[in-house]
XYZ file of C-alpha atoms in Angstrom:
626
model
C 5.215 57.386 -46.434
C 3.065 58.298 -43.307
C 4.409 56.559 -40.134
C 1.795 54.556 -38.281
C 0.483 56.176 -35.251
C 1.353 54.957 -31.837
C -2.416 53.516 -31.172
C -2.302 52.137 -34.518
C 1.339 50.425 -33.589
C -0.414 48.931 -30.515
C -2.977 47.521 -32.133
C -0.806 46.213 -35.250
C 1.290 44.177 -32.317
C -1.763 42.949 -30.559
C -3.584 41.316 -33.422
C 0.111 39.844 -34.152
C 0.632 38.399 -30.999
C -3.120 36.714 -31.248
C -2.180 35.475 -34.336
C 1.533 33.762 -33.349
C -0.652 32.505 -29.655
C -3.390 30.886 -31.561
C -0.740 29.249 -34.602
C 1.591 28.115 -31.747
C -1.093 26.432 -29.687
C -1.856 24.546 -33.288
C 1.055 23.660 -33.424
C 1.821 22.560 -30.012
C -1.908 20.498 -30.158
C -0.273 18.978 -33.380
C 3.048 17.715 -32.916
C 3.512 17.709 -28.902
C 0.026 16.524 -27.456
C 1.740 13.449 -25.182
C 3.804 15.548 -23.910
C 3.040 17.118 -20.264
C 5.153 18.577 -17.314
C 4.059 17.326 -14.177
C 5.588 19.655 -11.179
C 3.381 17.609 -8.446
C 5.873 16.300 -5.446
C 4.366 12.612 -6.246
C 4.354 12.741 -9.756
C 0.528 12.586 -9.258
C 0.110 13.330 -13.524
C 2.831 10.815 -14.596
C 2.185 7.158 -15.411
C 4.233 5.014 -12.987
C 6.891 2.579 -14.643
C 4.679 -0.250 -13.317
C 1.619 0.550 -15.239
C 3.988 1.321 -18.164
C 5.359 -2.051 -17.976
C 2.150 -3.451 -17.537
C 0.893 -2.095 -20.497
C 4.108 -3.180 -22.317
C 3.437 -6.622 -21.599
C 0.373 -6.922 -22.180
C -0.116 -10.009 -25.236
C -3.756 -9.765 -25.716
C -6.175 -7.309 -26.347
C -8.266 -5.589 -23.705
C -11.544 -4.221 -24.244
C -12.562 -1.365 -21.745
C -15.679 0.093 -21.827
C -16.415 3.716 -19.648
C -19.749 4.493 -18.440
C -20.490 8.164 -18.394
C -23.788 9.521 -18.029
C -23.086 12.870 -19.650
C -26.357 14.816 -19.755
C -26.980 14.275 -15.868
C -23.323 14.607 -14.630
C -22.683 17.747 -16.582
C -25.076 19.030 -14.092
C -23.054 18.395 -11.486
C -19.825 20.449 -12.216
C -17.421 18.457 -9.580
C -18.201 14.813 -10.987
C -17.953 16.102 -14.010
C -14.736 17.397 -13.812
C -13.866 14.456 -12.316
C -14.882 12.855 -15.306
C -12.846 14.557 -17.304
C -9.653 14.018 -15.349
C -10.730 9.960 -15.472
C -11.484 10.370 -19.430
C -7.622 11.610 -20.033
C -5.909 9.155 -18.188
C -7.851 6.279 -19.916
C -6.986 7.621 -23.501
C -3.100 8.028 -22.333
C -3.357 4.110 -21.511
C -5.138 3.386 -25.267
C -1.964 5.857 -26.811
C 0.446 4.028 -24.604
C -1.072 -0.034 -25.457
C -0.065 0.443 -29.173
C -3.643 -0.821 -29.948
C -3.831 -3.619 -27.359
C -6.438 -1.134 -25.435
C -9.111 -0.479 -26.671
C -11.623 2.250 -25.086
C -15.248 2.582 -25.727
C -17.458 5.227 -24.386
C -21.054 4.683 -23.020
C -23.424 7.417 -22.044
C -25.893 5.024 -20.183
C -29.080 7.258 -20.125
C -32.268 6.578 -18.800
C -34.253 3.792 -19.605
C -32.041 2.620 -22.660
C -29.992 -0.539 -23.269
C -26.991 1.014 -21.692
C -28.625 1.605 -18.591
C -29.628 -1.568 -18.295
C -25.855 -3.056 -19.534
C -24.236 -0.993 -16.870
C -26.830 -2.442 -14.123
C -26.030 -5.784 -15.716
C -22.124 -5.336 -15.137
C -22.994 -4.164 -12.128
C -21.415 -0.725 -11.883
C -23.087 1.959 -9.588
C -25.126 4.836 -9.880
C -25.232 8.147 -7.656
C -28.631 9.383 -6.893
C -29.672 12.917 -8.217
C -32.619 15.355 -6.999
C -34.971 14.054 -10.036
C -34.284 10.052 -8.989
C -32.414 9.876 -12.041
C -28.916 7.626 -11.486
C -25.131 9.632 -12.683
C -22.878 6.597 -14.066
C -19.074 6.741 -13.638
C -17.452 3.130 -13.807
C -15.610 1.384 -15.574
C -15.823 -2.322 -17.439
C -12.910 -4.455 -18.531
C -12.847 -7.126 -20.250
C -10.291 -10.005 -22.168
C -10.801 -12.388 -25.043
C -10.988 -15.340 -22.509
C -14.773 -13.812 -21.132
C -12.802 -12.336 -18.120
C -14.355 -9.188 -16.436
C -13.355 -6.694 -13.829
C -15.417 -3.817 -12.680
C -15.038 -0.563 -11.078
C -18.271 0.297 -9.828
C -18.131 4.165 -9.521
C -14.547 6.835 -10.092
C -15.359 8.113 -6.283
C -13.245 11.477 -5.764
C -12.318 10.376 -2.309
C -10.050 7.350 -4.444
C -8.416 10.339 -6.548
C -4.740 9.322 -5.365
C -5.484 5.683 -6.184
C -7.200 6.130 -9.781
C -3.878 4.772 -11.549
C -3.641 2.507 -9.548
C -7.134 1.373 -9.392
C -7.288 1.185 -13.432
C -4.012 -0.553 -13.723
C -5.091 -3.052 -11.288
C -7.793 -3.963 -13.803
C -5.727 -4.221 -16.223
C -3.071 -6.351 -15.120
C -5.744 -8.581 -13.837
C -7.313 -8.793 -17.008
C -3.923 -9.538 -18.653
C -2.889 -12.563 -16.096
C -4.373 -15.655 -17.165
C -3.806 -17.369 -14.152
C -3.444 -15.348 -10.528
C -0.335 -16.951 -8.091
C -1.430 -19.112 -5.044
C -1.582 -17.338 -2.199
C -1.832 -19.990 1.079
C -2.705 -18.241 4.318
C -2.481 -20.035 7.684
C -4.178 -17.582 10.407
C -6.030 -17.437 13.478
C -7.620 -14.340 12.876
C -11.193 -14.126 11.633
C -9.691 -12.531 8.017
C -11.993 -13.745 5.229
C -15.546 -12.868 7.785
C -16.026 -11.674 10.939
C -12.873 -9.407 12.023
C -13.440 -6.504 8.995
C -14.619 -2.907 10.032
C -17.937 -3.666 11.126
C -17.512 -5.832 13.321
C -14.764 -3.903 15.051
C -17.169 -1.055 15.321
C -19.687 -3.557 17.090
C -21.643 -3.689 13.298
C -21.466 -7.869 13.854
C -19.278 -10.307 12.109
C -19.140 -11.332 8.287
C -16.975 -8.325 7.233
C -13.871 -9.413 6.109
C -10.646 -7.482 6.646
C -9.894 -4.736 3.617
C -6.320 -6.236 3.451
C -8.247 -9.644 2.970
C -10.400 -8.830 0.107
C -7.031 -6.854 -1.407
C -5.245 -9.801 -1.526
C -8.139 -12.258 -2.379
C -9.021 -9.939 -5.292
C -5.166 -9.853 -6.888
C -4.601 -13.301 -5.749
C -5.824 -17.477 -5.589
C -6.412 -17.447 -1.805
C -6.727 -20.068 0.459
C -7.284 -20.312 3.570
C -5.274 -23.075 5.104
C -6.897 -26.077 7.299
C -5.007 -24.761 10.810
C -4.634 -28.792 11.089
C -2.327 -29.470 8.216
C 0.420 -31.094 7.900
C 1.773 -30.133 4.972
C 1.423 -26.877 2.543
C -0.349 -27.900 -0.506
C 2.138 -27.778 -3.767
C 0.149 -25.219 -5.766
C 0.865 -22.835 -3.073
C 3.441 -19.851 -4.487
C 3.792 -17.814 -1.231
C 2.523 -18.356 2.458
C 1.084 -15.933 4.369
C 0.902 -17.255 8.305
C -0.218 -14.334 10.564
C -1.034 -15.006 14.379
C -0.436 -18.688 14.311
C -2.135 -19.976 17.254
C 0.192 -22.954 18.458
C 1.508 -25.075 15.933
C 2.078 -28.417 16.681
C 5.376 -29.283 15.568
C 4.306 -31.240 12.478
C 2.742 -27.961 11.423
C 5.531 -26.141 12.104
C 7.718 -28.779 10.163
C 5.329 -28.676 7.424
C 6.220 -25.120 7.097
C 9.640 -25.485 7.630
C 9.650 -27.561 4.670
C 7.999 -25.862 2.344
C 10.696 -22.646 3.073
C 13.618 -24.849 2.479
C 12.280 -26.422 -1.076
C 12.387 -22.532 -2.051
C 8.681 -21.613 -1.179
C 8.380 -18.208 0.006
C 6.756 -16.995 3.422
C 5.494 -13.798 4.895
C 5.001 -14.232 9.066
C 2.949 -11.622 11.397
C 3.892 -12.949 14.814
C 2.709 -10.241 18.100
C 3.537 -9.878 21.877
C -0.287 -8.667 22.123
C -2.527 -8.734 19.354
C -5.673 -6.144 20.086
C -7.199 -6.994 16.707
C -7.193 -11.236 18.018
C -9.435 -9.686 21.238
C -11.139 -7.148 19.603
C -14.878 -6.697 19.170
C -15.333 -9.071 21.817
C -14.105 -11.821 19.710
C -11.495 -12.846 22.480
C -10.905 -15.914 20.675
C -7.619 -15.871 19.132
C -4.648 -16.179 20.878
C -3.060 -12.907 22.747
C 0.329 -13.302 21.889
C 2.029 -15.510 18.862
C 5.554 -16.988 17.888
C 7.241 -19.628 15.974
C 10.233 -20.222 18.025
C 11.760 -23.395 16.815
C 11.462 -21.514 12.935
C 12.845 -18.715 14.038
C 15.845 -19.799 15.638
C 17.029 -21.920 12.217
C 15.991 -18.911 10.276
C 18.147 -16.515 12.400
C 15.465 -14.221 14.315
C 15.732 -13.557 17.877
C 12.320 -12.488 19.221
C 10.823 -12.027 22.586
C 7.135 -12.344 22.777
C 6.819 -11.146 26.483
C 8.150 -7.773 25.135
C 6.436 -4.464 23.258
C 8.325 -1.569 21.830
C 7.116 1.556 23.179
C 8.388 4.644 21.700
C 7.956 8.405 22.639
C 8.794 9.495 19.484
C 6.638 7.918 17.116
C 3.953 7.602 19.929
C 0.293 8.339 18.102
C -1.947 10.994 19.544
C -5.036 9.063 21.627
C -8.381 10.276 23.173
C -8.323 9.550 27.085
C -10.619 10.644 29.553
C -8.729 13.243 31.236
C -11.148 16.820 30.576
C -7.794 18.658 31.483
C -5.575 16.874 29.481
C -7.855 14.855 27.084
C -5.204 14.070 24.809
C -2.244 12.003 25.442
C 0.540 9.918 23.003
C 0.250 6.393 23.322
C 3.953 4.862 23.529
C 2.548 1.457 22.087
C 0.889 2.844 19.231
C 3.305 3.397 16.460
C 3.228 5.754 13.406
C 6.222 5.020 11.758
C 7.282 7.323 9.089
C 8.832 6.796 5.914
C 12.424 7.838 7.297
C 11.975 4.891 9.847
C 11.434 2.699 6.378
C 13.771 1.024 4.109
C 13.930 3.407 0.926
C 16.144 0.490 -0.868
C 13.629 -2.386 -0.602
C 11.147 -2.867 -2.856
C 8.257 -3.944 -0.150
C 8.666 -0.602 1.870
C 10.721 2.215 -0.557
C 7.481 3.661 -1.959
C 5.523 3.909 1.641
C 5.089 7.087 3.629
C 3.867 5.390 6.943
C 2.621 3.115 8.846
C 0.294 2.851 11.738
C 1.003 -0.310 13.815
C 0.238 -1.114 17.594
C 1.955 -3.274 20.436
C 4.479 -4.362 18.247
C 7.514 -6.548 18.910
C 11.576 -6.437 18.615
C 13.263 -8.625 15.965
C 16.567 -9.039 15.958
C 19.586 -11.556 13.921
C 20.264 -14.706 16.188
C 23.996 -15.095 17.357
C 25.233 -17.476 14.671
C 22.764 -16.875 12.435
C 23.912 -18.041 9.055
C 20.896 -15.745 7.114
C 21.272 -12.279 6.017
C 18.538 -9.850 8.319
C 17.617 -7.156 6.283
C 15.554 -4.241 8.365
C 12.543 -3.022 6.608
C 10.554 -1.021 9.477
C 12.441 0.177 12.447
C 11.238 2.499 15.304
C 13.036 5.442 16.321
C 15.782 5.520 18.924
C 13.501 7.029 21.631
C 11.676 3.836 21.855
C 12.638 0.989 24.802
C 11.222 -2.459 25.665
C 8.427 -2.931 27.995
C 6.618 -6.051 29.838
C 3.520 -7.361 27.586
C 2.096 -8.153 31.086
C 1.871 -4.510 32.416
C 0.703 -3.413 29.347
C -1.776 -5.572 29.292
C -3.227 -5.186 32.576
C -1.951 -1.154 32.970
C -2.522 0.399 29.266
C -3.064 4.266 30.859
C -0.623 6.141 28.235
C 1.473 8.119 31.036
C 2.414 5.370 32.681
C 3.217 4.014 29.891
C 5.461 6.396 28.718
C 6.811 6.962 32.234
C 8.242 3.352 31.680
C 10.136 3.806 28.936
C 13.744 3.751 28.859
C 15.168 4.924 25.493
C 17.667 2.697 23.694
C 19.511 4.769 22.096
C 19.139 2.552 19.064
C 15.966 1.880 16.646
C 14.118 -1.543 17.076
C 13.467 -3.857 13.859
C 9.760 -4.475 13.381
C 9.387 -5.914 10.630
C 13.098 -7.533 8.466
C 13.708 -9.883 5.177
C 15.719 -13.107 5.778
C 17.385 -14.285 3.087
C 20.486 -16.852 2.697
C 21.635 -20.210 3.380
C 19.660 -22.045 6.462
C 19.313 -25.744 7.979
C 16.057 -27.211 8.832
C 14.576 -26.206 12.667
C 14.214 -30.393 12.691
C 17.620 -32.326 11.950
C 15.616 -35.872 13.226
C 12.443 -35.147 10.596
C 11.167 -38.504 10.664
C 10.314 -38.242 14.486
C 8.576 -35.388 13.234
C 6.364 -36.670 10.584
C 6.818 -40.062 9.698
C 4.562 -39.974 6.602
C 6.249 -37.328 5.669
C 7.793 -36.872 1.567
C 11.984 -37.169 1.887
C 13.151 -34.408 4.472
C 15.696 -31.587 2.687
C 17.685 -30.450 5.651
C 19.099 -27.297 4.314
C 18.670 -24.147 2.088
C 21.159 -22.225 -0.206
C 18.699 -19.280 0.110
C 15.038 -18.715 1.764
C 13.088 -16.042 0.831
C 11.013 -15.325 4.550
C 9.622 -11.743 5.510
C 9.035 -11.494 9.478
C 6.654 -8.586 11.222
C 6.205 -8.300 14.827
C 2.816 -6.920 14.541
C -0.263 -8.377 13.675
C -2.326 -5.106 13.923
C -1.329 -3.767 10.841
C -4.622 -5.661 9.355
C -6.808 -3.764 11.537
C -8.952 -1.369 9.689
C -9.301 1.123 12.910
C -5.542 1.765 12.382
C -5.425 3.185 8.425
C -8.435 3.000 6.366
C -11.806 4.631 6.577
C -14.246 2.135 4.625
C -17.795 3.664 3.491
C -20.639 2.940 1.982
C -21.080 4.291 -1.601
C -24.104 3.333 -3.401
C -24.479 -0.303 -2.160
C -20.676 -0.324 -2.725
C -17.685 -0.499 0.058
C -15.315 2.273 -1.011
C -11.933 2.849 1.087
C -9.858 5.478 1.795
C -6.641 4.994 3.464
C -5.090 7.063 5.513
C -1.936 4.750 6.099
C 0.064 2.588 3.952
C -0.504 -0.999 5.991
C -2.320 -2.854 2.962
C 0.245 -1.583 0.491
C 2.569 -3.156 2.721
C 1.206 -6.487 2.830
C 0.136 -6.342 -0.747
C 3.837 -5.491 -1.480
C 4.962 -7.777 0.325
C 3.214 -11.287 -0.897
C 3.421 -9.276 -4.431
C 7.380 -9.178 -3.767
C 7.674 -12.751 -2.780
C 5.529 -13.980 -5.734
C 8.386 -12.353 -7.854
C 6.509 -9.897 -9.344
C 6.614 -5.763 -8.962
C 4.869 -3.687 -11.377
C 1.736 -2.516 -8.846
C 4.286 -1.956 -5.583
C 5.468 1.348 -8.052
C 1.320 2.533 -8.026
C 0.109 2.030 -4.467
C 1.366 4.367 -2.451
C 2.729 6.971 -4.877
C -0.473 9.325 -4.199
C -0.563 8.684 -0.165
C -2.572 11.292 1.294
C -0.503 11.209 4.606
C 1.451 13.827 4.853
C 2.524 14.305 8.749
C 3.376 17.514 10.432
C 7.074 16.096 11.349
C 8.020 19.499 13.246
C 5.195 19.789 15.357
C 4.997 15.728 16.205
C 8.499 16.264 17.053
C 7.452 19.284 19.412
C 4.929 17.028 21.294
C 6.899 14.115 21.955
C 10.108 16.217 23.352
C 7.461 18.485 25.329
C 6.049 15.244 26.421
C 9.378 13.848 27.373
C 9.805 17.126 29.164
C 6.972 17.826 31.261
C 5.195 14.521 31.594
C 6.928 13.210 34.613
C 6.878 16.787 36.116
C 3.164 16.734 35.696
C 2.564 13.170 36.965
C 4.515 14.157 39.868
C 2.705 17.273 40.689
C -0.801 15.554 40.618
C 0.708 12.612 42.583
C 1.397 15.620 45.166
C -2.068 17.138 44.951
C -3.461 13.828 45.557
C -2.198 13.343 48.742
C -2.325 17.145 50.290
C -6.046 16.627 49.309
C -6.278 13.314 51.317
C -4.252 14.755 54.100
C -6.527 17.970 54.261
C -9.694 15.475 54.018
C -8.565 13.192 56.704
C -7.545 16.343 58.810
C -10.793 18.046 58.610
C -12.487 15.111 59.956
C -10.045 14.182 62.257
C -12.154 15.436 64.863
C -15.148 13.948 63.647
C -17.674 11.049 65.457
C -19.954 10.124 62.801
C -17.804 10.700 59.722
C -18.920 14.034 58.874
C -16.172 16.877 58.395
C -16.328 18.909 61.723
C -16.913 22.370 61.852
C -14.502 25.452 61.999
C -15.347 26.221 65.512
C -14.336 22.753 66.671
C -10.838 23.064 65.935
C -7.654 24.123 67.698
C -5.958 26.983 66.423
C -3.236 24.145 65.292
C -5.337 22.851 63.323
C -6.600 26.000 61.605
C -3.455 26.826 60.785
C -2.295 23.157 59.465
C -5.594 23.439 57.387
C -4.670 26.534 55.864
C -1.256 25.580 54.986
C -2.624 22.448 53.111
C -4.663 24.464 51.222
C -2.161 26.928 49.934
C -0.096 24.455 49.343
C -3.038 22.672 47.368
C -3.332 26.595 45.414
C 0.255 26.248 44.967
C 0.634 22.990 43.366
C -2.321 23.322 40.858
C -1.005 26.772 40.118
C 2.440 24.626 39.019
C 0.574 22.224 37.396
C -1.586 24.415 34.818
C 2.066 25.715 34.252
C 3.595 22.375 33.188
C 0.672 21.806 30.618
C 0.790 25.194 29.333
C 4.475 24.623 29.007
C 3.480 21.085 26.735
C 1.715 23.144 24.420
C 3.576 26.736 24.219
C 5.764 25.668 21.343
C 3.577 23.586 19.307
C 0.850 27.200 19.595
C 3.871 29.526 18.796
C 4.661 27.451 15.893
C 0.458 27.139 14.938
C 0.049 30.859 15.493
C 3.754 31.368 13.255
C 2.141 29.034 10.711
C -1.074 30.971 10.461
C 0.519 34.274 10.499
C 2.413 33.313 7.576
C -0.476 31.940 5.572
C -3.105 34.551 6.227
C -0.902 37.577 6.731
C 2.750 37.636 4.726
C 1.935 35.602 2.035
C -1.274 38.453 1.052
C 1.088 41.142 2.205
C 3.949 39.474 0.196
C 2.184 39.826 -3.233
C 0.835 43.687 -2.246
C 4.624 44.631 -1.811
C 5.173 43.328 -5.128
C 2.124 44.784 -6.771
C 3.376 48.179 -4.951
C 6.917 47.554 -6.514
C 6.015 46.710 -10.271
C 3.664 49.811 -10.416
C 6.045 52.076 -9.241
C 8.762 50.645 -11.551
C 6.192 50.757 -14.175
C 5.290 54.461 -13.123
C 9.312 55.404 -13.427
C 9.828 53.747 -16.777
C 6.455 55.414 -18.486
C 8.064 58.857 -16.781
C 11.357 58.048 -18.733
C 9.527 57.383 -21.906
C 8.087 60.792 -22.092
C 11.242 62.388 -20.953
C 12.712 61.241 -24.180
């Protein structure tokens, strides 16, 4: 028998290995198509255990229609990509629902029926070059004629898609949303939103607003009541602008016959006196609540921290940016990782916030959710109010030692904040005087609803589309989500957060800024007055205000003049030093950083190129040595 001939081996092996690659993937295609291996740090390709208990649940049947337009968007190879990525996740819902989803697909083309359904449900469509419209949305709907919508799969909600679908759904499923009461001062349902903060006029209402009004019953509560209607499931009271104290026993109340309540008290609320809206109260508190609910809190004091002390804009051309000590981005390690309201966030972005602490004697438990870091101290709401400039602010500061509670969970047994209830409200129903447990969650902050602080909302085909860059609605969302009794979504909203902070270097600006600040403010302090000096000098000698000429002086003079100005040379010499010394490490580390990126890593996979062809090289010279 004539042995096969090396080429003829080769090619023998090849066709073999085709062969076993094209059965396997069969195979695999066949038995194993659920199964996937997501190596993503947020398990970005994995449904959460919220949407798969959503889905669990679910005890009717939901019809979802998806509107692709597939001859114009495969045009367009980004949305449809997109598409495809949207397609997949809605079939591993249908495989998941055990026939309780069901998933229809619609290619709404031009001037057809579908076109004209899609406009009718009122999805969106993007604008091509012909004038032609590209549908991508999404229609739900339940056997009880209930509808939800999402307009248009926009890329720039990518880390929200899950979320966003499973929203739909679990509306879809609920036959009847919880009662969410909400007793504000703020402008939150018109009038406060982006637009007008951005001097776009009122009738915008807050993002966090239409969140919650869109998962929940909202009401908005008459300011004037006095009492919380009985449908309500959870209370929401944020900047409460001086409750009478048959409000406040109204409220009282209602948390000791087991209703639950979420509270956003401030020291100084900038989002009550934005836009020129000045009407709200500046600062807020409930102090005869807090004391029988165990919460110590000062509303003449703000938490300023270096630490967590956001990067601002200030009009300084040498030093044009500065970290403001009252602006807080708090990080996830500042968060509690064992509550469900805060274990999923990766930050927050809050401003002018206030210190909670438990009461002496308090007979509730006070749980810390957010917490500052222990560079922070307390300062006077008055100077900040009337002296915001970011150095001095931070020049104030006296660190702790110890983090500050922003925002804590009070739970356990508590006694009513009015023992004599009848003096109170005499019309009032029979007065319960104690609690075994409340169920109250306190913030110091009232900014968190502020758009400026973590969303970016645009316009996207007639539709408002946002992008957060901070986790402050999944916060609140969580929160009156939490106190309803219910968690499935908390697992989905911030599992996809596109924050992802440079701890290192923020940690390099706020030591350098700890370092060098008061060295700097010192040194321009000192230029400052050798420039007055040397002014009022030079026209010492001077009749009609005008700085007198060289000739004019004594040779004293001169020479005091001269000094001044090298001292002047000398002191702006030090001071360019100082602010190259606030920004040497953070460049080292940006130049290290960059190095690494554009020069080892490339140089990294040459070496090992270089190393596998010579090994190669060796074993092909051993082969025909033998």
């Amino acid at each position: 028998m004539t042995p096969l001939s090396r080429r003829l081996y080769a090619l023998a092996a090849l066709a073999l290995a085709v062969v076993i690659f094209v059965a396997l993937n069969i195979a695999v295609d066949a038995t194993i198509t659920d199964t996937k291996l997501d190596l993503t740090a947020t398990g970005a390709f994995t449904l959460a255990d919220g949407t798969k208990n959503i889905i669990a649940n679910l005890q009717e049947p939901i019809k979802l229609k998806f509107f692709y337009s597939k001859k114009l968007g495969a045009n367009y190879a980004q949305v449809n990509a997109y598409e495809g990525r949207v397609h997949d996740l809605l079939r591993e819902y249908v495989a998941r629902s055990h026939g309780k989803i069901v998933l229809e697909d619609v290619d709404p083309e031009a001037f057809t029926p579908e076109e004209d359904e899609a406009t009718a449900d009122g999805l969106s469509g993007a604008p091509t070059d012909s004038g032609e419209m590209v549908y991508l949305g999404l229609v739900g709907t339940n056997s009880i004629d209930g509808r939800e919508t999402i307009p248009f799969f926009t890329q720039d909600r990518e880390p929200y898609l899950e979320y966003d679908i499973t929203s739909l759904i679990y509306r879809l499923s609920s036959l009847k949303k919880p009662k969410l009461g909400i007793l504000t001062s703020l402008p939150m349902d018109g009038g406060g939103g982006m637009a007008a903060m951005m001097g776009g006029g009122g009738g915008q209402p807050y993002t966090i607003y239409a969140e919650l009004a869109k998962s929940f019953d909202t009401e908005m509560l008459d300011p004037a009541l006095t009492a919380i209607p009985a449908d309500v499931d959870v209370l929401m009271i944020a900047h409460p602008a001086g409750l009478n104290q048959a409000q406040s026993y109204a409220i009282d109340q209602f948390v000791l016959k087991g209703g639950r309540a979420l509270v956003f008290v401030d020291p100084y609320s900038e989002i009550s006196q934005a836009g020129g809206q000045g009407a709200g109260p500046v600062s807020s508190d409930l102090p005869q609540l807090f004391r029988a609910w165990g919460v110590a809190y000062d509303p003449n004091k703000i938490i300023g921290d270096k630490k967590l002390a956001q990067q601002v804009q200030i009009g300084d051309p040498r030093n044009p940016v500065a970290a403001y000590p009252i602006w807080l981005h708090i990080p996830a390690t500042d968060l509690d990782n064992n509550d469900q309201i805060t274990a999923s966030l990766q930050a927050l972005n809050l401003a002018s916030t206030g210190a909670l602490n438990q009461a002496k004697g308090a007979t509730t438990t006070f749980t810390p959710l957010v917490s500052t870091s222990a560079q922070a101290g307390l300062l006077s709401a008055g100077d900040v109010r009337f002296n915001p400039r970011p150095q001095d602010l931070m020049s104030k500061i006296e660190p702790a030692g110890h983090a500050f509670t922003v925002a804590a969970r009070i739970s356990g047994p508590a006694a009513t904040a009015y023992p004599n209830g009848a003096a109170v409200a005499s019309n009032a129903a029979p007065q319960v005087k104690e609690a075994k447990a409340i169920n109250v969650v306190v913030m110091a902050d009232t900014d968190i609803f502020d758009d400026r602080f973590w969303v970016h909302v645009e316009d996207l085909y007639g539709k408002k589309v946002a992008a957060p860059f901070a986790d402050n609605m999944a916060f609140v969302v969580n929160a009156v989500e939490n106190l309803m009794g219910s968690g499935d979504l908390i697992s989905l909203r911030t599992r996809a957060s596109s924050d992802r902070p440079f701890v290192f270097v923020k940690e390099l600006q706020a030591d350098a800024q700890a370092q060098f600040q008061q060295e700097a403010d010192a040194l321009q302090a000192r230029m400052a007055d050798t420039e007055n000096r040397l002014k009022a000098l030079q026209q010492g000698g001077s009749t009609n205000g005008q700085p007198v000429t060289a000739n004019a002086l004594t040779p004293e003079q001169k020479a005091e003049i001269q000094g001044f100005q090298r001292d002047l040379m000398a002191t702006r010499a030090q001071l360019r030093d100082v602010q190259h010394n606030l920004r040497k490490d953070i460049d080292f580390w940006g130049a290290l950083l960059a190095w690494i990126n554009i020069a080892f890593v490339p140089a990294l996979v040459s070496i090992f190129a270089v190393v596998l062809a010579v090994l190669r090289r060796r074993r092909r010279a051993r082969a025909i040595a033998l």
